Structures are given as structure tokens and as C-alpha cells.
Amino acid sequence: MQPDALCLVTGATGYIGGRLAPRLVAAGFRVRCLARNANRLRDVPWASRVEVAEGDVSEPATLDAALEGVDVAYYLIHSLGRRGFEEMDRVAARNFAEAARKAGVRRIVYLGGPDPTGDVHSAHLRSRAEVGRILLDSGVPTAVLRAPVIIGSGSASFEMLRYLTERLPVMITPRWVRNKIQPIAVRDVLRRLIEAASLPPEVNRGFDIAGPDVLTYAEMMQRYARVAGLPRRRLLPVRALTPWLSSHWVGLITPVPNAIARPLVESLIHEAVAHENDISDFSRWDPTPFDEAVRLALAKVRDVQVETRWTGAAGRDASAEPLPTDPAWSGGSVYTDVRDQPVGATSDALWRVIEGIGGDNGWYSFPLAWSARGWLDTLSGGVGLRRGRRDPHRLYVGEALDFWRVEEIVPGRMLRLRAEMRLPGRAWLEMYAEPGPDGTSTYRQRAVFLPHGLAGHAYWAAVLPFHAIVFGGMARNIARSSRGVPR
């Protein structure tokens, strides 16, 4: 494939797509990214070097323009953790395959999961394999790259491994920790994806891609502990710990919520090792050893240089859409809590506090209440408060922030967060930095709740008495913290 070929990257707001797009640009390709809402890619560092097309693989009519003139199409979409994801992925893959064929795309590259032998009990792996078959049958030459556990800063698999190992010096383990896995470094996955663009046109098949080390999950934990400078972990096997129980355990200990932990754990029931290395016939190089992949990932976490995180991919309602003011489903009710607080500091200083909120910095009021709300959300299967933030200082539209998602940001002026915790309705939190006279400013805070049914109205009534403590304290403490920000 010519270096200036046009590549379409789907899933560009996700973990792999957000890293692949700028690397394709660096390799000399022209890049177009497909997103349901172009605003989701507005703030990424490489936004000015790519073209963004709005479209949705579930809506075939939106794909024609996105695929026009495309030479290589990267399919990096998977509805992991959503109800009915197998059917959603099946329909989306068929739509994309047909649109790519009609557009004359010269190659499709798909990143799938491992291809286990025997009966497949994981719906996640079944769906990934089915999507691969649909694309291979599209009539467009397709390369399906089958990757096992991906080790890289910010990946769900790495975060699961990291939190389990660091937080549990003694761990009750299920049987699947003895299954064999051949993990691969994220840098190697990206290199294989870029190289796949130049495969000969007659190549239409799947390839196993993996690292050099075949390990059990238990060995991965021990090796991680050694690289991280931790004592050896004690692992106590328990046969009765089912995948369902394991996923809840993972959801409590790690930032990965049950909805995503469950399919990840179910996939670990099967051994995930490469059955062939035919991809090396086209490009031969030494893959990254497991210990080195862990070391690189930990360095990125330590140096706060995590490019993308598993939390970047959001549901269909998580894009940066305008906050609705009078939705029919809420019965026309909109509850708000508005607070203004004078600040004896400039609006720039105030803004730095606003943009740095969440994660290790917390939420500036009643930490126990925020923690309790996060644990309740985790126990009910929600995302909880432990997703943290990608960067301690900078936020992008569309990225996760604890149990919120950044819906809109006007630098120096306004931050709008949309709640992703489980609620009987929808909620937003807006924070404004208003400049004032003589080096002062005003902090304006608005919480908005759109109730869904009687439960939503009851929820607002139940939490209303605590607003003075939580939201009032938050406004006062943000104002106080702003006074200590260096000019």
C-alpha cells in the first residue's frame, strides 16, 4: 500500500483506535476517523492532522461518505459490556462490510480476540470470531488479527492485572488463573495493525498475534509484582469461584466495572495462545517480552503519559451532545441546584482547579459521601468512582472522569460533566469560571437532574437535604483552593 494511502479508523475514540490514528499519520498515511460525533475528537493532540467523518456503523446510510476514497479501513469496534452486544456487533459488521465493498475499499483490517479451540463459553470471544468471519466474507481482502491479553498503560486487561496484583498480597483465585495466556504488548499490536495495511491483495485470512511468553494468569501476576518491586503474591486456589463470582470480585477490587469485567473473565476461561505465527512471513521482528511490556506500561502510568484508556470508548448516549432542557421522557421536569461563590483569585487560577477536579484530587467536599456513592454504584454493577482520570491537569471532551464523562469543555470558562453512575434519570454537573474585577472571579456551579419516572422524582427528594453539604461544600472548597494556585 502506498504511504499516502487513505486509512479510515473506526473506534478512534477508543483505546486502540486513539493510539493507531496518530501512528498511521506518522507512518505517512492520510487518516480519516469515523465518530458518531466529531466533537469527541476535537481535543485530542492529533486532531489537526486527521479528517473526521461523522457516522455510525449501526446506520448504513452514514457510512458511504465516510468510506469514499478509502484504501484501508480499520474496524476497531466492539460493543463490550452492553446488553445484546452479540446482535449489535453482528449487524454493525454486516453494515460495514457491505459499505466497504460498495466503496471499493482495498483492504479491511480487524483487531479481534483469540481463537480458542473446543466449546466456546465466552459470548465475548464468540462475537469477536463472528465479526471476523463476516468481514472475511465481505468480498474485500481482510486481515483479522487475533490478539490475546493486551499489556499497555490504560488497557482494561492491564488495569485488571495491575489492581489485582497491587491491592491483594493474598488472593483467593479461581481455576482460570492456571490457564495459559500469551500476552502481547500494545506497541506490538499497533505495529502489526500498521503493517497489515501493506499485506498483498490476495491475503484474506486471520492471523494470531502474540508476545514471546506463554504464561498462566497466576504467573503474570507474580511477574508483574516482581517488575513493580512488590513482594511475591500468595495465591490460594478455590475451585468454587465461578466466572460470575470472579467478575464481581474484579469489579470490586479494580476500576473495571462488572459489565466489562464479566466478559473479560469469561474469555480467560479459555487458553489464549497463538496457534501459528504466519504473520511473521510478511514482517519479522522480535516481539516485546512480557516483563518489558509491564515495565513500559508502568513507566507511562508513573510519568502521567497514558495516551488512551479503556474508559475512552463510550456508549451511544455518551457523546458531547447538548444538555436537553425539556425532554418528554422526564415529564417536563428539570431539577437544578445552582450555587455562586466569590473567589479571591483570578479566573485562570479558578479554572486550573476546575479542570483538575476528580481522580486523586477528589471532589472538594465530604469525601466519605462521594466514596459511599461510588461504592453503591459499584455494588449495583455501575462504573463506580475508581476510573480516575487520564491526566491530572488536562481534560478532553469525551473522556471518563471517575463516574462522570466530559461532555463539553470551554477552556478557561466552562466544564460540563455527564453522570455515568446508575441513576433513575440523567444528570449533569456544570462548573464555570467567571472573571471579575481586580483579579477576582466567581465560581458558578449547576447540577441538573432529569428524572425518569416516579423513582427519579423520589431520588431527587431523597438527596436534596444533602446538597447543602455536598454541593455547597464543593463550591466553597473550590473557591478556597483557587486562592492557593500560583499565578
CSV table of C-alpha atoms in Angstrom, one decimal:
chain,number,residue,atom,x,y,z
A,1,MET,CA,0.0,0.0,0.0
A,2,GLN,CA,1.3,3.4,-0.9
A,3,PRO,CA,2.4,5.5,2.1
A,4,ASP,CA,-0.1,8.3,1.2
A,5,ALA,CA,-3.0,5.8,1.1
A,6,LEU,CA,-6.2,6.9,2.9
A,7,CYS,CA,-7.0,4.9,6.0
A,8,LEU,CA,-10.3,5.0,7.8
A,9,VAL,CA,-10.0,4.4,11.5
A,10,THR,CA,-13.2,3.3,13.3
A,11,GLY,CA,-13.3,3.3,17.0
A,12,ALA,CA,-10.9,6.3,17.1
A,13,THR,CA,-12.2,7.4,20.5
A,14,GLY,CA,-11.3,4.0,21.9
A,15,TYR,CA,-8.2,2.6,23.5
A,16,ILE,CA,-6.5,1.1,20.3
A,17,GLY,CA,-8.0,3.5,17.7
A,18,GLY,CA,-6.9,6.6,19.7
A,19,ARG,CA,-3.3,5.3,19.5
A,20,LEU,CA,-3.4,3.9,16.0
A,21,ALA,CA,-4.6,7.1,14.2
A,22,PRO,CA,-1.6,9.3,15.1
A,23,ARG,CA,0.8,6.5,14.4
A,24,LEU,CA,-0.7,6.0,10.9
A,25,VAL,CA,-0.1,9.7,10.3
A,26,ALA,CA,3.5,9.4,11.5
A,27,ALA,CA,3.9,6.5,9.1
A,28,GLY,CA,2.9,8.7,6.1
A,29,PHE,CA,-0.7,7.6,5.7
A,30,ARG,CA,-3.6,10.0,5.3
A,31,VAL,CA,-6.1,9.3,8.0
A,32,ARG,CA,-9.9,9.8,8.3
A,33,CYS,CA,-11.6,8.9,11.6
A,34,LEU,CA,-15.2,7.8,12.0
A,35,ALA,CA,-17.0,9.0,15.0
A,36,ARG,CA,-20.7,9.3,15.9
A,37,ASN,CA,-19.9,12.9,17.0
A,38,ALA,CA,-16.9,14.7,15.6
A,39,ASN,CA,-16.7,16.7,18.9
A,40,ARG,CA,-15.4,13.6,20.6
A,41,LEU,CA,-12.1,14.0,18.8
A,42,ARG,CA,-11.9,17.8,19.0
A,43,ASP,CA,-9.4,18.0,21.8
A,44,VAL,CA,-7.0,15.1,21.1
A,45,PRO,CA,-3.4,16.2,20.3
A,46,TRP,CA,-3.5,14.9,16.8
A,47,ALA,CA,-6.9,16.3,15.8
A,48,SER,CA,-5.5,18.8,13.3
A,49,ARG,CA,-3.7,16.1,11.4
A,50,VAL,CA,-6.7,13.9,10.6
A,51,GLU,CA,-10.0,14.2,8.9
A,52,VAL,CA,-13.1,13.4,10.9
A,53,ALA,CA,-16.3,11.9,9.4
A,54,GLU,CA,-19.4,11.6,11.4
A,55,GLY,CA,-21.1,8.3,11.0
A,56,ASP,CA,-22.4,5.2,12.9
A,57,VAL,CA,-21.8,1.6,11.9
A,58,SER,CA,-25.4,0.8,13.1
A,59,GLU,CA,-26.7,3.3,10.5
A,60,PRO,CA,-25.7,2.2,7.0
A,61,ALA,CA,-26.7,5.4,5.3
A,62,THR,CA,-24.0,7.3,7.3
A,63,LEU,CA,-21.1,5.1,6.0
A,64,ASP,CA,-21.0,5.9,2.3
A,65,ALA,CA,-19.4,9.3,2.7
A,66,ALA,CA,-17.0,8.1,5.4
A,67,LEU,CA,-15.7,5.3,3.1
A,68,GLU,CA,-15.4,7.3,-0.1
A,69,GLY,CA,-11.9,7.1,-1.5
A,70,VAL,CA,-10.7,4.9,1.4
A,71,ASP,CA,-7.9,2.4,0.7
A,72,VAL,CA,-7.6,0.7,4.1
A,73,ALA,CA,-10.4,0.5,6.6
A,74,TYR,CA,-9.6,-0.4,10.2
A,75,TYR,CA,-12.5,-2.0,12.1
A,76,LEU,CA,-11.9,-1.5,15.8
A,77,ILE,CA,-15.5,-1.6,17.1
A,78,HIS,CA,-16.9,-3.9,19.7
A,79,SER,CA,-19.9,-3.4,22.0
A,80,LEU,CA,-18.3,-5.0,25.0
A,81,GLY,CA,-20.4,-4.8,28.2
A,82,ARG,CA,-23.6,-3.7,26.5
A,83,ARG,CA,-26.8,-5.7,26.7
A,84,GLY,CA,-27.4,-7.6,23.5
A,85,PHE,CA,-23.9,-6.9,22.2
A,86,GLU,CA,-23.7,-10.0,20.0
A,87,GLU,CA,-26.5,-8.9,17.8
A,88,MET,CA,-25.3,-5.3,17.8
A,89,ASP,CA,-21.9,-6.4,16.7
A,90,ARG,CA,-23.3,-8.7,14.0
A,91,VAL,CA,-25.5,-6.0,12.5
A,92,ALA,CA,-22.7,-3.4,12.6
A,93,ALA,CA,-20.1,-5.7,11.0
A,94,ARG,CA,-22.5,-6.6,8.2
A,95,ASN,CA,-23.3,-2.9,7.6
A,96,PHE,CA,-19.6,-2.0,7.5
A,97,ALA,CA,-18.7,-5.0,5.2
A,98,GLU,CA,-21.3,-4.1,2.7
A,99,ALA,CA,-20.5,-0.4,2.7
A,100,ALA,CA,-16.7,-1.1,2.3
A,101,ARG,CA,-17.4,-3.5,-0.6
A,102,LYS,CA,-19.6,-0.9,-2.4
A,103,ALA,CA,-17.0,1.9,-1.8
A,104,GLY,CA,-14.2,-0.2,-3.4
A,105,VAL,CA,-12.1,-0.3,-0.2
A,106,ARG,CA,-8.9,-2.3,-1.0
A,107,ARG,CA,-8.4,-3.8,2.5
A,108,ILE,CA,-10.1,-4.2,5.8
A,109,VAL,CA,-8.0,-4.7,9.0
A,110,TYR,CA,-9.9,-6.0,12.0
A,111,LEU,CA,-8.5,-6.5,15.5
A,112,GLY,CA,-10.2,-9.4,17.1
A,113,GLY,CA,-9.7,-11.8,20.1
A,114,PRO,CA,-8.0,-15.1,20.4
A,115,ASP,CA,-9.5,-18.1,18.6
A,116,PRO,CA,-10.0,-20.8,21.3
A,117,THR,CA,-10.4,-24.4,20.5
A,118,GLY,CA,-13.4,-26.6,21.5
A,119,ASP,CA,-16.6,-25.3,23.0
A,120,VAL,CA,-16.5,-21.5,23.4
A,121,HIS,CA,-18.4,-20.5,26.6
A,122,SER,CA,-17.5,-16.8,26.2
A,123,ALA,CA,-20.0,-14.7,24.4
A,124,HIS,CA,-17.3,-12.1,24.0
A,125,LEU,CA,-15.0,-14.4,22.1
A,126,ARG,CA,-17.8,-15.8,20.1
A,127,SER,CA,-18.8,-12.4,19.0
A,128,ARG,CA,-15.3,-11.3,18.1
A,129,ALA,CA,-14.9,-14.5,16.0
A,130,GLU,CA,-18.2,-14.0,14.2
A,131,VAL,CA,-17.3,-10.4,13.3
A,132,GLY,CA,-14.1,-11.6,11.8
A,133,ARG,CA,-15.9,-14.2,9.7
A,134,ILE,CA,-18.4,-11.5,8.4
A,135,LEU,CA,-15.6,-9.2,7.4
A,136,LEU,CA,-13.6,-12.1,5.7
A,137,ASP,CA,-16.7,-12.9,3.7
A,138,SER,CA,-17.3,-9.3,2.6
A,139,GLY,CA,-15.5,-9.6,-0.7
A,140,VAL,CA,-12.9,-7.1,0.5
A,141,PRO,CA,-9.5,-8.5,1.3
A,142,THR,CA,-9.4,-8.7,5.0
A,143,ALA,CA,-6.8,-9.3,7.7
A,144,VAL,CA,-8.1,-10.4,11.0
A,145,LEU,CA,-5.5,-10.0,13.7
A,146,ARG,CA,-6.3,-12.2,16.7
A,147,ALA,CA,-4.8,-10.7,19.9
A,148,PRO,CA,-5.0,-12.2,23.4
A,149,VAL,CA,-4.5,-10.1,26.6
A,150,ILE,CA,-3.0,-6.7,25.6
A,151,ILE,CA,-0.5,-5.2,28.0
A,152,GLY,CA,-0.3,-1.5,27.9
A,153,SER,CA,-0.9,1.5,30.1
A,154,GLY,CA,-4.6,2.2,30.3
A,155,SER,CA,-5.9,-1.1,28.8
A,156,ALA,CA,-8.7,-2.8,30.7
A,157,SER,CA,-6.7,-6.1,30.8
A,158,PHE,CA,-3.6,-4.3,32.2
A,159,GLU,CA,-5.7,-2.3,34.7
A,160,MET,CA,-7.3,-5.5,35.9
A,161,LEU,CA,-3.9,-7.2,36.3
A,162,ARG,CA,-2.4,-4.1,38.0
A,163,TYR,CA,-5.1,-3.6,40.6
A,164,LEU,CA,-5.5,-7.2,41.5
A,165,THR,CA,-1.7,-7.6,42.0
A,166,GLU,CA,-1.0,-4.4,43.8
A,167,ARG,CA,-4.0,-4.4,46.1
A,168,LEU,CA,-4.1,-8.1,47.1
A,169,PRO,CA,-0.9,-9.6,48.5
A,170,VAL,CA,-3.0,-12.6,49.3
A,171,MET,CA,-5.7,-13.6,46.8
A,172,ILE,CA,-8.3,-16.3,46.6
A,173,THR,CA,-8.0,-17.4,42.9
A,174,PRO,CA,-10.3,-19.3,40.6
A,175,ARG,CA,-9.3,-22.1,38.3
A,176,TRP,CA,-8.8,-19.9,35.3
A,177,VAL,CA,-5.7,-18.3,36.7
A,178,ARG,CA,-3.9,-21.6,35.7
A,179,ASN,CA,-4.9,-21.3,32.1
A,180,LYS,CA,-2.2,-20.4,29.6
A,181,ILE,CA,-2.1,-16.9,28.0
A,182,GLN,CA,0.3,-15.4,25.5
A,183,PRO,CA,0.0,-11.7,26.3
A,184,ILE,CA,1.1,-9.0,23.8
A,185,ALA,CA,2.4,-5.5,24.3
A,186,VAL,CA,0.2,-2.7,22.9
A,187,ARG,CA,3.2,-1.3,20.9
A,188,ASP,CA,3.4,-4.7,19.1
A,189,VAL,CA,-0.4,-4.7,18.4
A,190,LEU,CA,-0.1,-1.2,16.9
A,191,ARG,CA,2.9,-2.2,14.8
A,192,ARG,CA,1.1,-5.2,13.4
A,193,LEU,CA,-2.0,-3.1,12.6
A,194,ILE,CA,0.0,-0.6,10.6
A,195,GLU,CA,1.9,-3.3,8.8
A,196,ALA,CA,-1.4,-5.1,7.9
A,197,ALA,CA,-2.2,-2.1,5.6
A,198,SER,CA,0.6,-3.3,3.2
A,199,LEU,CA,-0.3,-7.0,3.0
A,200,PRO,CA,-0.5,-8.4,-0.5
A,201,PRO,CA,-4.0,-8.0,-2.0
A,202,GLU,CA,-4.6,-11.8,-2.2
A,203,VAL,CA,-4.3,-12.2,1.6
A,204,ASN,CA,-7.7,-12.7,3.1
A,205,ARG,CA,-7.4,-14.6,6.4
A,206,GLY,CA,-6.8,-14.4,10.1
A,207,PHE,CA,-3.5,-14.2,11.9
A,208,ASP,CA,-2.6,-14.9,15.5
A,209,ILE,CA,-0.5,-12.2,17.0
A,210,ALA,CA,1.1,-12.6,20.4
A,211,GLY,CA,4.1,-11.9,22.5
A,212,PRO,CA,7.0,-14.3,23.1
A,213,ASP,CA,6.0,-15.5,26.6
A,214,VAL,CA,3.4,-18.2,27.3
A,215,LEU,CA,2.3,-17.7,31.0
A,216,THR,CA,-0.6,-18.6,33.3
A,217,TYR,CA,-2.5,-15.6,34.7
A,218,ALA,CA,-1.0,-16.5,38.1
A,219,GLU,CA,2.5,-16.3,36.6
A,220,MET,CA,1.5,-12.9,35.0
A,221,MET,CA,0.6,-11.6,38.5
A,222,GLN,CA,3.9,-12.8,40.0
A,223,ARG,CA,5.9,-11.4,37.2
A,224,TYR,CA,4.0,-8.1,37.4
A,225,ALA,CA,4.8,-8.0,41.2
A,226,ARG,CA,8.5,-8.6,40.5
A,227,VAL,CA,8.7,-5.8,37.9
A,228,ALA,CA,6.7,-3.4,40.1
A,229,GLY,CA,9.0,-4.1,43.1
A,230,LEU,CA,6.3,-5.9,45.2
A,231,PRO,CA,6.7,-9.0,47.4
A,232,ARG,CA,5.7,-12.3,45.9
A,233,ARG,CA,1.9,-12.7,46.0
A,234,ARG,CA,0.2,-15.6,47.8
A,235,LEU,CA,-2.5,-17.2,45.5
A,236,LEU,CA,-4.9,-19.6,47.1
A,237,PRO,CA,-6.9,-21.6,44.5
A,238,VAL,CA,-10.6,-22.2,45.1
A,239,ARG,CA,-12.5,-24.4,42.7
A,240,ALA,CA,-15.9,-22.9,43.6
A,241,LEU,CA,-15.1,-19.4,42.5
A,242,THR,CA,-17.2,-19.2,39.3
A,243,PRO,CA,-16.6,-16.7,36.5
A,244,TRP,CA,-19.7,-14.8,37.6
A,245,LEU,CA,-18.3,-14.5,41.2
A,246,SER,CA,-14.9,-13.7,39.8
A,247,SER,CA,-16.2,-10.8,37.7
A,248,HIS,CA,-17.9,-9.3,40.8
A,249,TRP,CA,-14.7,-9.7,42.7
A,250,VAL,CA,-12.8,-8.0,39.9
A,251,GLY,CA,-15.4,-5.2,39.8
A,252,LEU,CA,-15.0,-4.5,43.5
A,253,ILE,CA,-11.2,-4.5,43.5
A,254,THR,CA,-10.3,-2.9,40.2
A,255,PRO,CA,-11.7,0.1,38.3
A,256,VAL,CA,-13.1,-2.2,35.6
A,257,PRO,CA,-16.9,-2.4,36.2
A,258,ASN,CA,-18.8,-5.7,36.3
A,259,ALA,CA,-20.3,-5.2,32.8
A,260,ILE,CA,-16.8,-5.2,31.3
A,261,ALA,CA,-15.1,-7.5,33.9
A,262,ARG,CA,-17.6,-10.3,33.2
A,263,PRO,CA,-16.8,-10.8,29.5
A,264,LEU,CA,-13.0,-10.4,30.2
A,265,VAL,CA,-13.1,-13.0,32.9
A,266,GLU,CA,-15.2,-15.4,30.8
A,267,SER,CA,-12.7,-15.1,28.0
A,268,LEU,CA,-9.9,-16.1,30.4
A,269,ILE,CA,-11.7,-19.5,30.9
A,270,HIS,CA,-10.2,-20.4,27.6
A,271,GLU,CA,-6.5,-20.7,26.9
A,272,ALA,CA,-5.3,-17.8,24.7
A,273,VAL,CA,-2.2,-18.8,23.0
A,274,ALA,CA,-1.0,-18.4,19.4
A,275,HIS,CA,-1.5,-21.5,17.2
A,276,GLU,CA,0.6,-20.1,14.4
A,277,ASN,CA,3.0,-17.2,13.6
A,278,ASP,CA,2.3,-16.8,9.9
A,279,ILE,CA,2.2,-13.0,10.2
A,280,SER,CA,6.0,-13.1,10.6
A,281,ASP,CA,6.2,-14.3,6.9
A,282,PHE,CA,5.4,-10.8,5.9
A,283,SER,CA,7.3,-8.9,8.6
A,284,ARG,CA,9.7,-10.5,11.0
A,285,TRP,CA,10.8,-8.7,14.2
A,286,ASP,CA,11.2,-9.6,17.9
A,287,PRO,CA,8.1,-9.0,19.9
A,288,THR,CA,8.3,-7.3,23.3
A,289,PRO,CA,8.8,-9.7,26.3
A,290,PHE,CA,6.1,-9.6,29.0
A,291,ASP,CA,8.3,-8.1,31.7
A,292,GLU,CA,9.4,-5.3,29.3
A,293,ALA,CA,5.8,-4.6,28.3
A,294,VAL,CA,4.8,-4.3,32.0
A,295,ARG,CA,7.8,-2.0,32.7
A,296,LEU,CA,6.9,0.3,29.8
A,297,ALA,CA,3.3,0.4,30.9
A,298,LEU,CA,4.2,1.2,34.5
A,299,ALA,CA,6.6,4.0,33.3
A,300,LYS,CA,3.7,5.6,31.3
A,301,VAL,CA,1.5,5.5,34.4
A,302,ARG,CA,4.2,6.9,36.7
A,303,ASP,CA,5.1,9.7,34.3
A,304,VAL,CA,1.4,10.5,33.6
A,305,GLN,CA,1.8,9.9,29.9
A,306,VAL,CA,-1.1,7.5,29.3
A,307,GLU,CA,-2.2,8.2,25.7
A,308,THR,CA,-5.6,6.5,25.9
A,309,ARG,CA,-7.6,4.5,28.4
A,310,TRP,CA,-10.2,1.7,28.2
A,311,THR,CA,-12.7,4.3,29.6
A,312,GLY,CA,-12.4,6.4,26.4
A,313,ALA,CA,-14.9,4.4,24.5
A,314,ALA,CA,-18.4,5.5,25.5
A,315,GLY,CA,-22.0,4.3,24.8
A,316,ARG,CA,-24.3,5.8,22.2
A,317,ASP,CA,-25.6,8.4,24.6
A,318,ALA,CA,-22.2,9.5,25.9
A,319,SER,CA,-21.1,11.8,23.1
A,320,ALA,CA,-20.8,15.5,23.6
A,321,GLU,CA,-24.4,16.3,22.8
A,322,PRO,CA,-26.1,19.5,24.1
A,323,LEU,CA,-27.8,19.2,27.5
A,324,PRO,CA,-31.5,18.7,26.9
A,325,THR,CA,-33.7,21.2,28.6
A,326,ASP,CA,-37.2,19.7,28.4
A,327,PRO,CA,-37.2,16.0,27.4
A,328,ALA,CA,-40.5,14.3,27.0
A,329,TRP,CA,-39.4,11.2,29.0
A,330,SER,CA,-38.8,13.3,32.1
A,331,GLY,CA,-42.3,14.6,32.1
A,332,GLY,CA,-41.0,18.0,31.5
A,333,SER,CA,-39.3,18.2,35.0
A,334,VAL,CA,-35.8,19.5,35.3
A,335,TYR,CA,-34.3,19.8,38.8
A,336,THR,CA,-31.4,22.1,39.4
A,337,ASP,CA,-29.0,23.1,42.2
A,338,VAL,CA,-27.3,26.4,41.4
A,339,ARG,CA,-24.5,27.9,43.5
A,340,ASP,CA,-22.3,31.0,43.1
A,341,GLN,CA,-19.2,31.6,45.1
A,342,PRO,CA,-17.0,34.7,45.1
A,343,VAL,CA,-13.3,33.8,44.6
A,344,GLY,CA,-10.4,35.9,45.7
A,345,ALA,CA,-8.3,34.7,42.8
A,346,THR,CA,-8.2,35.2,39.1
A,347,SER,CA,-10.4,33.2,36.8
A,348,ASP,CA,-7.3,31.5,35.4
A,349,ALA,CA,-6.4,30.2,38.9
A,350,LEU,CA,-10.0,29.1,39.4
A,351,TRP,CA,-10.0,27.3,36.0
A,352,ARG,CA,-7.0,25.3,36.9
A,353,VAL,CA,-8.8,23.9,40.0
A,354,ILE,CA,-11.9,23.2,37.9
A,355,GLU,CA,-10.0,21.3,35.2
A,356,GLY,CA,-8.0,19.4,37.7
A,357,ILE,CA,-11.1,18.1,39.6
A,358,GLY,CA,-11.6,14.4,40.3
A,359,GLY,CA,-9.2,11.5,40.3
A,360,ASP,CA,-6.5,11.8,43.0
A,361,ASN,CA,-7.6,15.5,43.6
A,362,GLY,CA,-11.1,14.4,44.7
A,363,TRP,CA,-14.3,16.4,44.6
A,364,TYR,CA,-13.6,19.1,47.3
A,365,SER,CA,-16.4,18.1,49.7
A,366,PHE,CA,-17.4,15.4,52.1
A,367,PRO,CA,-15.1,12.6,50.7
A,368,LEU,CA,-17.0,9.9,52.6
A,369,ALA,CA,-20.2,10.8,50.8
A,370,TRP,CA,-18.5,10.6,47.4
A,371,SER,CA,-16.8,7.3,48.3
A,372,ALA,CA,-20.1,5.9,49.5
A,373,ARG,CA,-21.9,6.9,46.3
A,374,GLY,CA,-19.1,5.3,44.3
A,375,TRP,CA,-19.3,2.0,46.2
A,376,LEU,CA,-23.1,1.9,45.9
A,377,ASP,CA,-22.7,2.3,42.2
A,378,THR,CA,-20.0,-0.4,42.0
A,379,LEU,CA,-22.2,-2.8,44.0
A,380,SER,CA,-25.1,-2.2,41.7
A,381,GLY,CA,-23.0,-3.0,38.6
A,382,GLY,CA,-22.1,0.6,37.7
A,383,VAL,CA,-18.8,2.1,36.9
A,384,GLY,CA,-18.1,3.4,40.4
A,385,LEU,CA,-15.7,6.2,41.4
A,386,ARG,CA,-12.4,4.4,40.6
A,387,ARG,CA,-11.9,5.1,36.9
A,388,GLY,CA,-10.0,8.2,37.9
A,389,ARG,CA,-8.7,10.5,35.2
A,390,ARG,CA,-6.2,10.0,32.3
A,391,ASP,CA,-4.2,13.2,33.1
A,392,PRO,CA,-4.0,15.1,36.4
A,393,HIS,CA,-4.2,18.6,34.7
A,394,ARG,CA,-5.9,18.3,31.2
A,395,LEU,CA,-9.3,17.0,30.2
A,396,TYR,CA,-10.6,16.2,26.7
A,397,VAL,CA,-14.2,16.1,25.5
A,398,GLY,CA,-15.5,12.5,25.7
A,399,GLU,CA,-13.1,11.1,28.3
A,400,ALA,CA,-14.1,9.5,31.6
A,401,LEU,CA,-13.6,11.3,34.9
A,402,ASP,CA,-14.5,9.0,37.8
A,403,PHE,CA,-18.2,8.2,37.4
A,404,TRP,CA,-18.7,11.2,35.0
A,405,ARG,CA,-17.8,11.8,31.4
A,406,VAL,CA,-16.6,15.1,30.0
A,407,GLU,CA,-19.5,16.3,27.7
A,408,GLU,CA,-18.3,19.8,26.9
A,409,ILE,CA,-15.3,21.9,27.8
A,410,VAL,CA,-14.7,25.6,27.0
A,411,PRO,CA,-11.1,26.2,28.1
A,412,GLY,CA,-10.8,28.7,30.8
A,413,ARG,CA,-14.6,29.1,31.0
A,414,MET,CA,-16.8,26.0,31.5
A,415,LEU,CA,-16.7,22.3,32.2
A,416,ARG,CA,-19.8,20.1,31.8
A,417,LEU,CA,-19.8,16.5,33.1
A,418,ARG,CA,-22.5,13.9,32.3
A,419,ALA,CA,-23.1,11.4,35.1
A,420,GLU,CA,-22.5,7.7,34.2
A,421,MET,CA,-23.4,6.3,37.6
A,422,ARG,CA,-26.6,4.3,37.9
A,423,LEU,CA,-29.5,6.8,38.3
A,424,PRO,CA,-33.2,6.9,37.8
A,425,GLY,CA,-32.7,9.6,35.2
A,426,ARG,CA,-29.9,11.6,33.7
A,427,ALA,CA,-27.6,14.1,35.5
A,428,TRP,CA,-25.1,16.8,34.6
A,429,LEU,CA,-22.7,18.9,36.6
A,430,GLU,CA,-21.5,22.3,35.2
A,431,MET,CA,-18.7,24.4,36.6
A,432,TYR,CA,-17.9,27.9,35.4
A,433,ALA,CA,-15.0,30.3,36.0
A,434,GLU,CA,-16.4,33.9,35.6
A,435,PRO,CA,-13.8,36.7,35.6
A,436,GLY,CA,-14.4,39.6,38.0
A,437,PRO,CA,-12.8,43.0,38.8
A,438,ASP,CA,-9.4,43.5,40.4
A,439,GLY,CA,-8.1,40.0,39.9
A,440,THR,CA,-11.1,38.3,41.4
A,441,SER,CA,-13.6,35.8,39.9
A,442,THR,CA,-16.9,34.0,40.6
A,443,TYR,CA,-17.3,30.2,40.7
A,444,ARG,CA,-20.7,29.1,39.3
A,445,GLN,CA,-21.9,25.6,39.8
A,446,ARG,CA,-25.0,24.0,38.4
A,447,ALA,CA,-26.2,20.4,39.0
A,448,VAL,CA,-29.0,19.3,36.6
A,449,PHE,CA,-31.2,16.2,37.1
A,450,LEU,CA,-33.8,15.0,34.6
A,451,PRO,CA,-35.9,12.4,36.5
A,452,HIS,CA,-37.1,9.2,34.8
A,453,GLY,CA,-40.5,8.2,36.2
A,454,LEU,CA,-41.6,8.3,39.9
A,455,ALA,CA,-38.3,6.7,41.0
A,456,GLY,CA,-36.4,9.7,39.6
A,457,HIS,CA,-38.6,12.2,41.5
A,458,ALA,CA,-38.2,10.2,44.7
A,459,TYR,CA,-34.4,10.1,44.2
A,460,TRP,CA,-34.1,13.8,43.9
A,461,ALA,CA,-36.3,14.4,47.0
A,462,ALA,CA,-34.1,11.9,49.0
A,463,VAL,CA,-30.8,13.5,48.1
A,464,LEU,CA,-32.0,17.1,48.3
A,465,PRO,CA,-31.2,17.5,52.1
A,466,PHE,CA,-27.6,16.6,51.5
A,467,HIS,CA,-27.0,19.1,48.7
A,468,ALA,CA,-26.0,21.9,51.1
A,469,ILE,CA,-23.2,19.7,52.5
A,470,VAL,CA,-22.1,18.1,49.2
A,471,PHE,CA,-22.6,20.8,46.6
A,472,GLY,CA,-22.3,23.8,49.0
A,473,GLY,CA,-19.1,22.5,50.5
A,474,MET,CA,-17.8,21.7,47.0
A,475,ALA,CA,-18.3,25.3,45.8
A,476,ARG,CA,-16.7,26.8,49.0
A,477,ASN,CA,-13.7,24.5,48.9
A,478,ILE,CA,-13.1,25.0,45.2
A,479,ALA,CA,-13.1,28.8,45.8
A,480,ARG,CA,-10.7,28.4,48.7
A,481,SER,CA,-8.3,26.1,46.8
A,482,SER,CA,-8.2,28.6,43.9
A,483,ARG,CA,-6.6,31.2,46.2
A,484,GLY,CA,-3.6,28.9,46.7
A,485,VAL,CA,-2.9,28.4,43.0
A,486,PRO,CA,0.3,30.1,41.9
A,487,ARG,CA,-0.1,32.9,39.5
